[in-house]
PDB file of C-alpha atoms and ligand atoms in Angstrom:
ATOM      1  CA  MET M  25      -4.222   0.253  22.164  1.00  0.00           C
ATOM      2  CA  LEU M  26      -4.588  -3.272  20.748  1.00  0.00           C
ATOM      3  CA  LYS M  27      -6.321  -5.878  22.865  1.00  0.00           C
ATOM      4  CA  PHE M  28      -5.936  -9.618  22.365  1.00  0.00           C
ATOM      5  CA  LYS M  29      -8.221 -12.445  23.376  1.00  0.00           C
ATOM      6  CA  ASN M  30      -5.265 -14.730  23.982  1.00  0.00           C
ATOM      7  CA  LYS M  31      -1.777 -13.343  24.528  1.00  0.00           C
ATOM      8  CA  ASN M  32      -0.162 -16.649  23.606  1.00  0.00           C
ATOM      9  CA  PHE M  33      -1.321 -16.700  19.990  1.00  0.00           C
ATOM     10  CA  ASN M  34       1.290 -17.816  17.476  1.00  0.00           C
ATOM     11  CA  TYR M  35      -0.734 -17.442  14.255  1.00  0.00           C
ATOM     12  CA  ALA M  36      -2.705 -14.350  13.276  1.00  0.00           C
ATOM     13  CA  LEU M  37      -4.990 -12.741  10.757  1.00  0.00           C
ATOM     14  CA  PHE M  38      -4.095  -9.144   9.844  1.00  0.00           C
ATOM     15  CA  GLY M  39      -6.816  -7.051   8.207  1.00  0.00           C
ATOM     16  CA  ASN M  40      -9.106  -4.043   8.552  1.00  0.00           C
ATOM     17  CA  PRO M  41     -11.943  -4.623   9.222  1.00  0.00           C
ATOM     18  CA  ILE M  42     -11.753  -8.185  10.567  1.00  0.00           C
ATOM     19  CA  ASN M  43     -14.845  -8.405  12.761  1.00  0.00           C
ATOM     20  CA  HIS M  44     -16.751 -10.347  10.043  1.00  0.00           C
ATOM     21  CA  SER M  45     -13.944 -12.899   9.648  1.00  0.00           C
ATOM     22  CA  LYS M  46     -14.583 -16.601  10.066  1.00  0.00           C
ATOM     23  CA  SER M  47     -10.885 -17.486   9.799  1.00  0.00           C
ATOM     24  CA  PRO M  48     -10.286 -17.862  13.581  1.00  0.00           C
ATOM     25  CA  GLN M  49     -13.173 -20.353  13.758  1.00  0.00           C
ATOM     26  CA  ILE M  50     -11.855 -22.297  10.750  1.00  0.00           C
ATOM     27  CA  HIS M  51      -8.296 -22.457  12.104  1.00  0.00           C
ATOM     28  CA  ASP M  52      -9.495 -23.443  15.545  1.00  0.00           C
ATOM     29  CA  PHE M  53     -11.388 -26.301  13.904  1.00  0.00           C
ATOM     30  CA  PHE M  54      -8.313 -27.379  11.869  1.00  0.00           C
ATOM     31  CA  SER M  55      -6.144 -27.273  14.992  1.00  0.00           C
ATOM     32  CA  LYS M  56      -8.536 -29.507  16.972  1.00  0.00           C
ATOM     33  CA  GLN M  57      -9.087 -31.872  14.059  1.00  0.00           C
ATOM     34  CA  THR M  58      -5.375 -32.435  13.322  1.00  0.00           C
ATOM     35  CA  GLY M  59      -4.134 -32.202  16.934  1.00  0.00           C
ATOM     36  CA  ILE M  60      -1.670 -29.494  15.874  1.00  0.00           C
ATOM     37  CA  LEU M  61      -1.765 -26.846  18.560  1.00  0.00           C
ATOM     38  CA  HIS M  62      -1.915 -23.412  17.046  1.00  0.00           C
ATOM     39  CA  ILE M  63      -3.560 -20.369  18.548  1.00  0.00           C
ATOM     40  CA  TYR M  64      -4.948 -18.055  15.899  1.00  0.00           C
ATOM     41  CA  GLU M  65      -6.050 -14.497  16.630  1.00  0.00           C
ATOM     42  CA  ALA M  66      -7.630 -11.897  14.318  1.00  0.00           C
ATOM     43  CA  ILE M  67      -5.968  -8.483  14.616  1.00  0.00           C
ATOM     44  CA  ASN M  68      -7.546  -5.301  13.313  1.00  0.00           C
ATOM     45  CA  VAL M  69      -4.553  -3.335  11.995  1.00  0.00           C
ATOM     46  CA  PRO M  70      -4.783   0.472  11.716  1.00  0.00           C
ATOM     47  CA  LEU M  71      -4.569   1.353   8.014  1.00  0.00           C
ATOM     48  CA  ASP M  72      -1.204   3.130   8.290  1.00  0.00           C
ATOM     49  CA  LYS M  73       0.444   0.672  10.708  1.00  0.00           C
ATOM     50  CA  PHE M  74       0.686  -2.599   8.772  1.00  0.00           C
ATOM     51  CA  SER M  75       4.493  -2.902   8.436  1.00  0.00           C
ATOM     52  CA  LEU M  76       5.166  -1.589  11.913  1.00  0.00           C
ATOM     53  CA  LEU M  77       2.754  -3.956  13.639  1.00  0.00           C
ATOM     54  CA  VAL M  78       3.607  -7.016  11.582  1.00  0.00           C
ATOM     55  CA  SER M  79       7.376  -6.531  12.157  1.00  0.00           C
ATOM     56  CA  LYS M  80       6.703  -6.276  15.870  1.00  0.00           C
ATOM     57  CA  PHE M  81       4.598  -9.439  15.911  1.00  0.00           C
ATOM     58  CA  PHE M  82       7.115 -11.484  13.960  1.00  0.00           C
ATOM     59  CA  LYS M  83       9.898 -10.452  16.370  1.00  0.00           C
ATOM     60  CA  ASN M  84       7.808 -12.165  19.028  1.00  0.00           C
ATOM     61  CA  ASN M  85       6.145 -15.529  18.912  1.00  0.00           C
ATOM     62  CA  ILE M  86       4.236 -15.330  15.605  1.00  0.00           C
ATOM     63  CA  GLN M  87       5.032 -18.244  13.281  1.00  0.00           C
ATOM     64  CA  GLY M  88       2.620 -17.471  10.486  1.00  0.00           C
ATOM     65  CA  ALA M  89      -0.289 -15.259   9.480  1.00  0.00           C
ATOM     66  CA  ASN M  90      -3.079 -14.654   7.027  1.00  0.00           C
ATOM     67  CA  ILE M  91      -3.493 -11.252   5.468  1.00  0.00           C
ATOM     68  CA  THR M  92      -6.798  -9.923   4.250  1.00  0.00           C
ATOM     69  CA  SER M  93      -8.124  -6.742   2.708  1.00  0.00           C
ATOM     70  CA  PRO M  94      -6.717  -4.102   2.326  1.00  0.00           C
ATOM     71  CA  PHE M  95      -3.172  -5.314   3.070  1.00  0.00           C
ATOM     72  CA  LYS M  96      -2.427  -8.043   0.488  1.00  0.00           C
ATOM     73  CA  LYS M  97      -0.319  -5.726  -1.685  1.00  0.00           C
ATOM     74  CA  GLU M  98       1.597  -4.363   1.323  1.00  0.00           C
ATOM     75  CA  ALA M  99       2.140  -7.941   2.460  1.00  0.00           C
ATOM     76  CA  TYR M 100       3.660  -8.706  -0.950  1.00  0.00           C
ATOM     77  CA  PHE M 101       6.217  -5.902  -0.480  1.00  0.00           C
ATOM     78  CA  PHE M 102       6.805  -6.863   3.152  1.00  0.00           C
ATOM     79  CA  SER M 103       7.771 -10.488   2.344  1.00  0.00           C
ATOM     80  CA  ASP M 104      11.495 -11.407   2.345  1.00  0.00           C
ATOM     81  CA  LYS M 105      10.848 -14.316  -0.029  1.00  0.00           C
ATOM     82  CA  LEU M 106       7.887 -15.241  -2.212  1.00  0.00           C
ATOM     83  CA  THR M 107       6.387 -18.428  -3.564  1.00  0.00           C
ATOM     84  CA  LYS M 108       6.052 -18.472  -7.342  1.00  0.00           C
ATOM     85  CA  ARG M 109       2.275 -17.996  -7.220  1.00  0.00           C
ATOM     86  CA  ALA M 110       2.544 -14.999  -4.850  1.00  0.00           C
ATOM     87  CA  GLN M 111       5.260 -13.474  -7.020  1.00  0.00           C
ATOM     88  CA  ILE M 112       3.065 -13.745 -10.116  1.00  0.00           C
ATOM     89  CA  ALA M 113      -0.066 -12.479  -8.321  1.00  0.00           C
ATOM     90  CA  GLN M 114       1.898  -9.638  -6.673  1.00  0.00           C
ATOM     91  CA  SER M 115      -0.387 -10.247  -3.729  1.00  0.00           C
ATOM     92  CA  VAL M 116       0.156 -12.163  -0.470  1.00  0.00           C
ATOM     93  CA  ASN M 117      -2.472 -13.683   1.846  1.00  0.00           C
ATOM     94  CA  THR M 118      -0.183 -16.007   3.854  1.00  0.00           C
ATOM     95  CA  PHE M 119       3.037 -15.376   5.786  1.00  0.00           C
ATOM     96  CA  LYS M 120       5.276 -18.107   7.148  1.00  0.00           C
ATOM     97  CA  LYS M 121       8.310 -17.494   9.336  1.00  0.00           C
ATOM     98  CA  ILE M 122      11.201 -19.530   7.954  1.00  0.00           C
ATOM     99  CA  HIS M 123      14.601 -20.268   9.548  1.00  0.00           C
ATOM    100  CA  ASN M 124      13.247 -18.274  12.501  1.00  0.00           C
ATOM    101  CA  LYS M 125      14.110 -14.971  10.835  1.00  0.00           C
ATOM    102  CA  CYS M 126      12.737 -14.449   7.370  1.00  0.00           C
ATOM    103  CA  ILE M 127       9.134 -14.130   6.111  1.00  0.00           C
ATOM    104  CA  LEU M 128       7.904 -16.215   3.186  1.00  0.00           C
ATOM    105  CA  GLY M 129       4.884 -14.707   1.382  1.00  0.00           C
ATOM    106  CA  ASP M 130       2.416 -17.023  -0.339  1.00  0.00           C
ATOM    107  CA  ASN M 131      -0.996 -16.644  -1.952  1.00  0.00           C
ATOM    108  CA  THR M 132      -3.513 -19.463  -1.402  1.00  0.00           C
ATOM    109  CA  ASP M 133      -6.585 -17.654  -2.819  1.00  0.00           C
ATOM    110  CA  GLY M 134      -6.242 -19.185  -6.301  1.00  0.00           C
ATOM    111  CA  ILE M 135      -5.745 -22.765  -5.173  1.00  0.00           C
ATOM    112  CA  GLY M 136      -8.501 -22.213  -2.579  1.00  0.00           C
ATOM    113  CA  LEU M 137     -10.985 -21.100  -5.218  1.00  0.00           C
ATOM    114  CA  LEU M 138     -10.025 -23.884  -7.602  1.00  0.00           C
ATOM    115  CA  SER M 139     -10.385 -26.516  -4.856  1.00  0.00           C
ATOM    116  CA  ASP M 140     -13.904 -25.284  -4.153  1.00  0.00           C
ATOM    117  CA  LEU M 141     -14.905 -25.056  -7.829  1.00  0.00           C
ATOM    118  CA  ASN M 142     -13.695 -28.659  -8.237  1.00  0.00           C
ATOM    119  CA  ARG M 143     -15.651 -29.760  -5.151  1.00  0.00           C
ATOM    120  CA  LEU M 144     -18.793 -28.175  -6.647  1.00  0.00           C
ATOM    121  CA  LYS M 145     -17.999 -29.522 -10.152  1.00  0.00           C
ATOM    122  CA  PHE M 146     -18.307 -25.916 -11.412  1.00  0.00           C
ATOM    123  CA  ILE M 147     -15.141 -25.903 -13.539  1.00  0.00           C
ATOM    124  CA  GLU M 148     -13.536 -27.842 -16.357  1.00  0.00           C
ATOM    125  CA  LYS M 149     -10.513 -27.316 -18.555  1.00  0.00           C
ATOM    126  CA  ASN M 150     -11.215 -24.890 -21.404  1.00  0.00           C
ATOM    127  CA  PHE M 151     -14.264 -23.307 -19.749  1.00  0.00           C
ATOM    128  CA  SER M 152     -15.065 -19.736 -20.681  1.00  0.00           C
ATOM    129  CA  LEU M 153     -15.284 -17.486 -17.609  1.00  0.00           C
ATOM    130  CA  LEU M 154     -16.651 -14.033 -16.953  1.00  0.00           C
ATOM    131  CA  ILE M 155     -15.109 -12.408 -13.875  1.00  0.00           C
ATOM    132  CA  LEU M 156     -16.924  -9.425 -12.357  1.00  0.00           C
ATOM    133  CA  GLY M 157     -14.358  -7.244 -10.577  1.00  0.00           C
ATOM    134  CA  ALA M 158     -10.635  -6.579 -10.913  1.00  0.00           C
ATOM    135  CA  GLY M 159      -9.431  -6.053  -7.354  1.00  0.00           C
ATOM    136  CA  GLY M 160      -6.847  -7.771  -5.177  1.00  0.00           C
ATOM    137  CA  ALA M 161      -8.803 -11.019  -4.920  1.00  0.00           C
ATOM    138  CA  VAL M 162      -8.907 -11.420  -8.707  1.00  0.00           C
ATOM    139  CA  LYS M 163      -5.108 -11.041  -8.832  1.00  0.00           C
ATOM    140  CA  GLY M 164      -4.893 -14.000  -6.466  1.00  0.00           C
ATOM    141  CA  ILE M 165      -7.134 -16.323  -8.498  1.00  0.00           C
ATOM    142  CA  LEU M 166      -6.202 -15.645 -12.132  1.00  0.00           C
ATOM    143  CA  LEU M 167      -3.071 -17.784 -12.395  1.00  0.00           C
ATOM    144  CA  SER M 168      -4.816 -20.995 -11.224  1.00  0.00           C
ATOM    145  CA  ILE M 169      -7.694 -20.462 -13.654  1.00  0.00           C
ATOM    146  CA  LEU M 170      -5.517 -19.596 -16.654  1.00  0.00           C
ATOM    147  CA  LEU M 171      -3.152 -22.523 -16.052  1.00  0.00           C
ATOM    148  CA  LEU M 172      -6.171 -24.834 -16.184  1.00  0.00           C
ATOM    149  CA  GLY M 173      -6.675 -23.691 -19.771  1.00  0.00           C
ATOM    150  CA  CYS M 174      -9.814 -21.608 -19.187  1.00  0.00           C
ATOM    151  CA  SER M 175     -10.377 -18.368 -21.082  1.00  0.00           C
ATOM    152  CA  VAL M 176     -11.186 -15.330 -18.957  1.00  0.00           C
ATOM    153  CA  TYR M 177     -13.058 -12.089 -19.654  1.00  0.00           C
ATOM    154  CA  ILE M 178     -12.898  -9.330 -17.035  1.00  0.00           C
ATOM    155  CA  LEU M 179     -15.772  -6.895 -16.526  1.00  0.00           C
ATOM    156  CA  ASN M 180     -15.020  -4.144 -14.027  1.00  0.00           C
ATOM    157  CA  ARG M 181     -16.416  -0.733 -13.083  1.00  0.00           C
ATOM    158  CA  THR M 182     -13.027   0.858 -13.811  1.00  0.00           C
ATOM    159  CA  THR M 183     -11.814  -0.463 -17.153  1.00  0.00           C
ATOM    160  CA  LEU M 184      -8.264   0.723 -16.496  1.00  0.00           C
ATOM    161  CA  ASN M 185      -7.977  -1.647 -13.513  1.00  0.00           C
ATOM    162  CA  ALA M 186      -9.185  -4.542 -15.676  1.00  0.00           C
ATOM    163  CA  LYS M 187      -6.632  -3.585 -18.369  1.00  0.00           C
ATOM    164  CA  LYS M 188      -3.808  -3.653 -15.809  1.00  0.00           C
ATOM    165  CA  LEU M 189      -4.805  -7.194 -14.811  1.00  0.00           C
ATOM    166  CA  VAL M 190      -4.944  -8.316 -18.434  1.00  0.00           C
ATOM    167  CA  ASP M 191      -1.422  -6.932 -18.984  1.00  0.00           C
ATOM    168  CA  GLN M 192      -0.151  -8.632 -15.829  1.00  0.00           C
ATOM    169  CA  PHE M 193      -1.571 -12.079 -16.701  1.00  0.00           C
ATOM    170  CA  LYS M 194      -1.738 -12.291 -20.507  1.00  0.00           C
ATOM    171  CA  CYS M 195       1.492 -14.302 -20.686  1.00  0.00           C
ATOM    172  CA  TYR M 196      -0.161 -17.116 -18.656  1.00  0.00           C
ATOM    173  CA  GLY M 197      -3.186 -17.724 -20.863  1.00  0.00           C
ATOM    174  CA  ASN M 198      -6.206 -16.375 -22.649  1.00  0.00           C
ATOM    175  CA  ILE M 199      -7.425 -13.270 -20.817  1.00  0.00           C
ATOM    176  CA  LYS M 200      -9.269 -10.249 -22.225  1.00  0.00           C
ATOM    177  CA  ILE M 201     -11.289  -7.250 -21.207  1.00  0.00           C
ATOM    178  CA  PHE M 202     -15.020  -7.873 -21.537  1.00  0.00           C
ATOM    179  CA  GLU M 203     -16.259  -6.010 -24.623  1.00  0.00           C
ATOM    180  CA  GLU M 204     -19.791  -6.930 -25.501  1.00  0.00           C
ATOM    181  CA  HIS M 205     -19.563  -6.223 -29.224  1.00  0.00           C
ATOM    182  CA  ASP M 206     -16.805  -8.894 -29.551  1.00  0.00           C
ATOM    183  CA  LEU M 207     -18.948 -11.587 -27.951  1.00  0.00           C
ATOM    184  CA  LYS M 208     -22.103 -11.911 -30.034  1.00  0.00           C
ATOM    185  CA  ASN M 209     -22.520 -15.709 -29.914  1.00  0.00           C
ATOM    186  CA  LYS M 210     -20.658 -16.346 -26.711  1.00  0.00           C
ATOM    187  CA  CYS M 211     -22.060 -18.418 -23.853  1.00  0.00           C
ATOM    188  CA  PHE M 212     -20.123 -18.284 -20.579  1.00  0.00           C
ATOM    189  CA  ASN M 213     -19.745 -21.528 -18.619  1.00  0.00           C
ATOM    190  CA  LEU M 214     -18.935 -19.863 -15.312  1.00  0.00           C
ATOM    191  CA  VAL M 215     -19.406 -16.383 -13.834  1.00  0.00           C
ATOM    192  CA  ILE M 216     -17.358 -15.379 -10.776  1.00  0.00           C
ATOM    193  CA  ASN M 217     -18.441 -12.377  -8.764  1.00  0.00           C
ATOM    194  CA  ALA M 218     -15.443 -10.677  -7.140  1.00  0.00           C
ATOM    195  CA  VAL M 219     -16.761  -7.192  -6.457  1.00  0.00           C
ATOM    196  CA  SER M 220     -16.887  -5.819  -2.927  1.00  0.00           C
ATOM    197  CA  ARG M 221     -19.310  -7.502  -0.568  1.00  0.00           C
ATOM    198  CA  ASN M 222     -21.560  -4.477  -0.018  1.00  0.00           C
ATOM    199  CA  ILE M 223     -22.458  -4.007  -3.711  1.00  0.00           C
ATOM    200  CA  GLN M 224     -26.146  -4.605  -4.396  1.00  0.00           C
ATOM    201  CA  TYR M 225     -27.232  -6.413  -7.549  1.00  0.00           C
ATOM    202  CA  ASN M 226     -30.594  -5.261  -8.893  1.00  0.00           C
ATOM    203  CA  SER M 227     -32.408  -4.507 -12.142  1.00  0.00           C
ATOM    204  CA  LYS M 228     -30.133  -1.496 -12.735  1.00  0.00           C
ATOM    205  CA  THR M 229     -26.893  -3.508 -12.522  1.00  0.00           C
ATOM    206  CA  TYR M 230     -25.352  -4.155 -15.909  1.00  0.00           C
ATOM    207  CA  ILE M 231     -24.989  -7.912 -16.444  1.00  0.00           C
ATOM    208  CA  PRO M 232     -24.886  -9.414 -19.972  1.00  0.00           C
ATOM    209  CA  LEU M 233     -27.746 -11.883 -19.378  1.00  0.00           C
ATOM    210  CA  HIS M 234     -27.894 -12.945 -23.035  1.00  0.00           C
ATOM    211  CA  LEU M 235     -24.386 -14.444 -22.720  1.00  0.00           C
ATOM    212  CA  PHE M 236     -25.474 -17.036 -20.102  1.00  0.00           C
ATOM    213  CA  SER M 237     -27.495 -20.248 -20.421  1.00  0.00           C
ATOM    214  CA  SER M 238     -29.447 -22.393 -17.962  1.00  0.00           C
ATOM    215  CA  LYS M 239     -26.256 -24.471 -17.590  1.00  0.00           C
ATOM    216  CA  THR M 240     -24.021 -21.531 -16.624  1.00  0.00           C
ATOM    217  CA  PHE M 241     -22.474 -21.794 -13.142  1.00  0.00           C
ATOM    218  CA  PHE M 242     -22.434 -18.726 -10.858  1.00  0.00           C
ATOM    219  CA  TYR M 243     -19.921 -18.379  -8.018  1.00  0.00           C
ATOM    220  CA  ASP M 244     -19.904 -15.460  -5.584  1.00  0.00           C
ATOM    221  CA  MET M 245     -16.562 -15.059  -3.795  1.00  0.00           C
ATOM    222  CA  ASN M 246     -18.493 -13.191  -1.103  1.00  0.00           C
ATOM    223  CA  TYR M 247     -20.354 -15.078   1.614  1.00  0.00           C
ATOM    224  CA  SER M 248     -22.724 -14.386   4.456  1.00  0.00           C
ATOM    225  CA  PHE M 249     -25.159 -16.377   6.600  1.00  0.00           C
ATOM    226  CA  GLU M 250     -27.984 -15.162   4.397  1.00  0.00           C
ATOM    227  CA  ASN M 251     -27.875 -15.256   0.591  1.00  0.00           C
ATOM    228  CA  THR M 252     -25.572 -12.611  -0.850  1.00  0.00           C
ATOM    229  CA  SER M 253     -27.052  -9.976  -3.119  1.00  0.00           C
ATOM    230  CA  PHE M 254     -25.424 -11.652  -6.141  1.00  0.00           C
ATOM    231  CA  ILE M 255     -26.862 -15.085  -5.251  1.00  0.00           C
ATOM    232  CA  ASN M 256     -30.321 -13.556  -4.797  1.00  0.00           C
ATOM    233  CA  TRP M 257     -29.999 -11.909  -8.199  1.00  0.00           C
ATOM    234  CA  CYS M 258     -28.976 -15.235  -9.838  1.00  0.00           C
ATOM    235  CA  LEU M 259     -31.896 -17.084  -8.244  1.00  0.00           C
ATOM    236  CA  LYS M 260     -34.303 -14.351  -9.269  1.00  0.00           C
ATOM    237  CA  MET M 261     -33.092 -14.701 -12.862  1.00  0.00           C
ATOM    238  CA  GLY M 262     -33.818 -18.443 -12.687  1.00  0.00           C
ATOM    239  CA  PHE M 263     -30.218 -19.760 -12.593  1.00  0.00           C
ATOM    240  CA  LYS M 264     -29.894 -23.031 -10.682  1.00  0.00           C
ATOM    241  CA  TYR M 265     -26.172 -23.595 -10.310  1.00  0.00           C
ATOM    242  CA  VAL M 266     -25.083 -21.020  -7.740  1.00  0.00           C
ATOM    243  CA  SER M 267     -22.688 -20.955  -4.799  1.00  0.00           C
ATOM    244  CA  ASP M 268     -21.250 -18.421  -2.412  1.00  0.00           C
ATOM    245  CA  GLY M 269     -17.553 -18.262  -1.446  1.00  0.00           C
ATOM    246  CA  ILE M 270     -17.551 -19.955   1.960  1.00  0.00           C
ATOM    247  CA  GLY M 271     -15.908 -23.062   0.473  1.00  0.00           C
ATOM    248  CA  MET M 272     -13.138 -20.916  -1.029  1.00  0.00           C
ATOM    249  CA  LEU M 273     -12.553 -19.353   2.382  1.00  0.00           C
ATOM    250  CA  VAL M 274     -12.203 -22.778   4.005  1.00  0.00           C
ATOM    251  CA  PHE M 275      -9.923 -24.113   1.247  1.00  0.00           C
ATOM    252  CA  GLN M 276      -7.616 -21.065   1.179  1.00  0.00           C
ATOM    253  CA  ALA M 277      -7.296 -21.488   4.966  1.00  0.00           C
ATOM    254  CA  ALA M 278      -6.568 -25.211   4.547  1.00  0.00           C
ATOM    255  CA  HIS M 279      -3.807 -24.424   2.033  1.00  0.00           C
ATOM    256  CA  SER M 280      -2.307 -21.876   4.481  1.00  0.00           C
ATOM    257  CA  PHE M 281      -2.449 -24.560   7.199  1.00  0.00           C
ATOM    258  CA  LEU M 282      -0.619 -26.910   4.834  1.00  0.00           C
ATOM    259  CA  GLN M 283       2.038 -24.243   4.218  1.00  0.00           C
ATOM    260  CA  TRP M 284       2.541 -23.768   7.992  1.00  0.00           C
ATOM    261  CA  HIS M 285       2.298 -27.345   9.275  1.00  0.00           C
ATOM    262  CA  GLY M 286       2.778 -29.666   6.286  1.00  0.00           C
ATOM    263  CA  VAL M 287      -0.678 -31.223   6.882  1.00  0.00           C
ATOM    264  CA  PHE M 288      -3.811 -30.659   4.800  1.00  0.00           C
ATOM    265  CA  PRO M 289      -6.826 -30.622   7.156  1.00  0.00           C
ATOM    266  CA  LYS M 290     -10.254 -32.063   6.316  1.00  0.00           C
ATOM    267  CA  THR M 291     -12.551 -29.402   4.886  1.00  0.00           C
ATOM    268  CA  ASP M 292     -15.944 -31.092   4.247  1.00  0.00           C
ATOM    269  CA  TYR M 293     -17.285 -30.954   7.781  1.00  0.00           C
ATOM    270  CA  ILE M 294     -16.671 -27.238   8.292  1.00  0.00           C
ATOM    271  CA  ILE M 295     -18.032 -26.272   4.858  1.00  0.00           C
ATOM    272  CA  ASP M 296     -21.205 -28.290   5.618  1.00  0.00           C
ATOM    273  CA  MET M 297     -21.459 -26.659   9.031  1.00  0.00           C
ATOM    274  CA  PHE M 298     -21.287 -23.131   7.554  1.00  0.00           C
ATOM    275  CA  ASN M 299     -23.757 -24.053   4.813  1.00  0.00           C
ATOM    276  CA  LYS M 300     -26.285 -25.430   7.338  1.00  0.00           C
ATOM    277  CA  LYS M 301     -26.057 -22.171   9.309  1.00  0.00           C
TER     278      LYS M 301
HETATM  279  N1  NAP V  13     -14.186 -16.322  -0.298  1.00  0.00           N
HETATM  280  C1  NAP V  13     -12.940 -15.949  -0.089  1.00  0.00           C
HETATM  281  O1  NAP V  13     -12.111 -16.715   0.421  1.00  0.00           O
HETATM  282  C2  NAP V  13     -12.504 -14.588  -0.527  1.00  0.00           C
HETATM  283  C3  NAP V  13     -11.126 -14.336  -0.730  1.00  0.00           C
HETATM  284  C4  NAP V  13     -10.754 -13.043  -1.140  1.00  0.00           C
HETATM  285  C5  NAP V  13     -11.724 -12.063  -1.314  1.00  0.00           C
HETATM  286  N2  NAP V  13     -13.039 -12.366  -1.098  1.00  0.00           N
HETATM  287  C6  NAP V  13     -14.079 -11.331  -1.285  1.00  0.00           C
HETATM  288  O2  NAP V  13     -13.994 -10.825  -2.614  1.00  0.00           O
HETATM  289  C7  NAP V  13     -14.395  -9.446  -2.632  1.00  0.00           C
HETATM  290  C8  NAP V  13     -13.391  -8.630  -3.428  1.00  0.00           C
HETATM  291  O3  NAP V  13     -12.189  -8.584  -2.696  1.00  0.00           O
HETATM  292  P1  NAP V  13     -10.920  -7.718  -3.194  1.00  0.00           P
HETATM  293  O4  NAP V  13      -9.829  -7.982  -2.225  1.00  0.00           O
HETATM  294  O5  NAP V  13     -10.683  -7.965  -4.644  1.00  0.00           O
HETATM  295  O6  NAP V  13     -11.448  -6.227  -3.008  1.00  0.00           O
HETATM  296  P2  NAP V  13     -10.873  -4.915  -3.729  1.00  0.00           P
HETATM  297  O7  NAP V  13      -9.448  -5.067  -4.071  1.00  0.00           O
HETATM  298  O8  NAP V  13     -11.296  -3.787  -2.858  1.00  0.00           O
HETATM  299  O9  NAP V  13     -11.684  -4.831  -5.139  1.00  0.00           O
HETATM  300  C9  NAP V  13     -13.051  -4.490  -5.142  1.00  0.00           C
HETATM  301  C10 NAP V  13     -13.656  -4.693  -6.517  1.00  0.00           C
HETATM  302  O10 NAP V  13     -15.038  -4.312  -6.430  1.00  0.00           O
HETATM  303  C11 NAP V  13     -15.276  -3.270  -7.389  1.00  0.00           C
HETATM  304  N3  NAP V  13     -16.225  -2.294  -6.832  1.00  0.00           N
HETATM  305  C12 NAP V  13     -16.117  -1.627  -5.669  1.00  0.00           C
HETATM  306  N4  NAP V  13     -17.179  -0.797  -5.511  1.00  0.00           N
HETATM  307  C13 NAP V  13     -17.970  -0.961  -6.610  1.00  0.00           C
HETATM  308  C14 NAP V  13     -19.206  -0.396  -7.043  1.00  0.00           C
HETATM  309  N5  NAP V  13     -19.873   0.519  -6.305  1.00  0.00           N
HETATM  310  N6  NAP V  13     -19.731  -0.805  -8.218  1.00  0.00           N
HETATM  311  C15 NAP V  13     -19.087  -1.726  -8.964  1.00  0.00           C
HETATM  312  N7  NAP V  13     -17.910  -2.291  -8.633  1.00  0.00           N
HETATM  313  C16 NAP V  13     -17.365  -1.923  -7.457  1.00  0.00           C
HETATM  314  C17 NAP V  13     -13.935  -2.606  -7.624  1.00  0.00           C
HETATM  315  O11 NAP V  13     -13.962  -1.959  -8.881  1.00  0.00           O
HETATM  316  P3  NAP V  13     -12.971  -0.734  -9.238  1.00  0.00           P
HETATM  317  O12 NAP V  13     -11.719  -1.367  -9.802  1.00  0.00           O
HETATM  318  O13 NAP V  13     -13.749   0.041 -10.211  1.00  0.00           O
HETATM  319  O14 NAP V  13     -12.707   0.007  -7.952  1.00  0.00           O
HETATM  320  C18 NAP V  13     -13.013  -3.846  -7.609  1.00  0.00           C
HETATM  321  O15 NAP V  13     -13.089  -4.528  -8.821  1.00  0.00           O
HETATM  322  C19 NAP V  13     -14.477  -8.988  -1.165  1.00  0.00           C
HETATM  323  O16 NAP V  13     -15.823  -8.782  -0.779  1.00  0.00           O
HETATM  324  C20 NAP V  13     -13.821 -10.107  -0.389  1.00  0.00           C
HETATM  325  O17 NAP V  13     -14.416 -10.319   0.887  1.00  0.00           O
HETATM  326  C21 NAP V  13     -13.444 -13.600  -0.715  1.00  0.00           C
END
């Protein structure tokens, strides 16, 4: 039996698990800051009940939603219409009810990441990027990065999953599987960690250290109140330019808010607040 904090919510987050999520706090902040009343509730969806529950919610008062792991692919198939970026990513993290009957699927992960990398001054056109991981989140970010003109190498535990991503995105830019023997004199400008949050980085983890310099930027899409394992690893190796993914989380939420309400909320204050914590 599902229990809700507030029965009158009209925006939701669907995921499993969702107890770690900061999205309700972020959206509450955006709502207060802009004066746009929206009540946002996180809903833990049983793994086999996504379509059933979401259909039920949209028949009621729900106007929009965010979708998080592991439902972004299902959300893509559930959408009646898709934005171009969601269609290309084949992954949806934002629903919007349109004409009071049909569901538009969007993906704001890519623009959210890019907004944060720009804020941090971690990215420039033509940068060379190493992405660690090839899951749903990487699908969401690749288009924005490739359209900027950056070249991307994917290093993933399961090479087949990385190959599928390369095939899906190669028509949008320069993207390859990471193969060390091809990259003798390479120096990456930016490394993005997009593997699952519980993975521990330590001396046994394979990372091609010789392909980084003291100027390389390191961005962990994961976040937590303490340093993530990846950030700790970077600091231990002496790299100075590091960030976790809290800014991306705030920006992807801000772009969803824009999609729902036509207003882009201020993001600096809430990013600073999370960083101070
Ligand atoms: N900051 C933000 O706004 C934001 C937005 C989206 C996602 N994220 C975070 O990004 C992370 C990835 O999300 P996702 O949706 O892409 O997850 P996902 O689809 O489950 O993909 C997980 C990735 O981690 C790899 N992996 C899992 N276990 C591993 C292990 N033991 N050793 C090495 N690699 C392993 C997987 O490799 P295989 O292909 O080999 O399974 C895959 O590449 C999550 O922690 C999520 O919270 C953050």
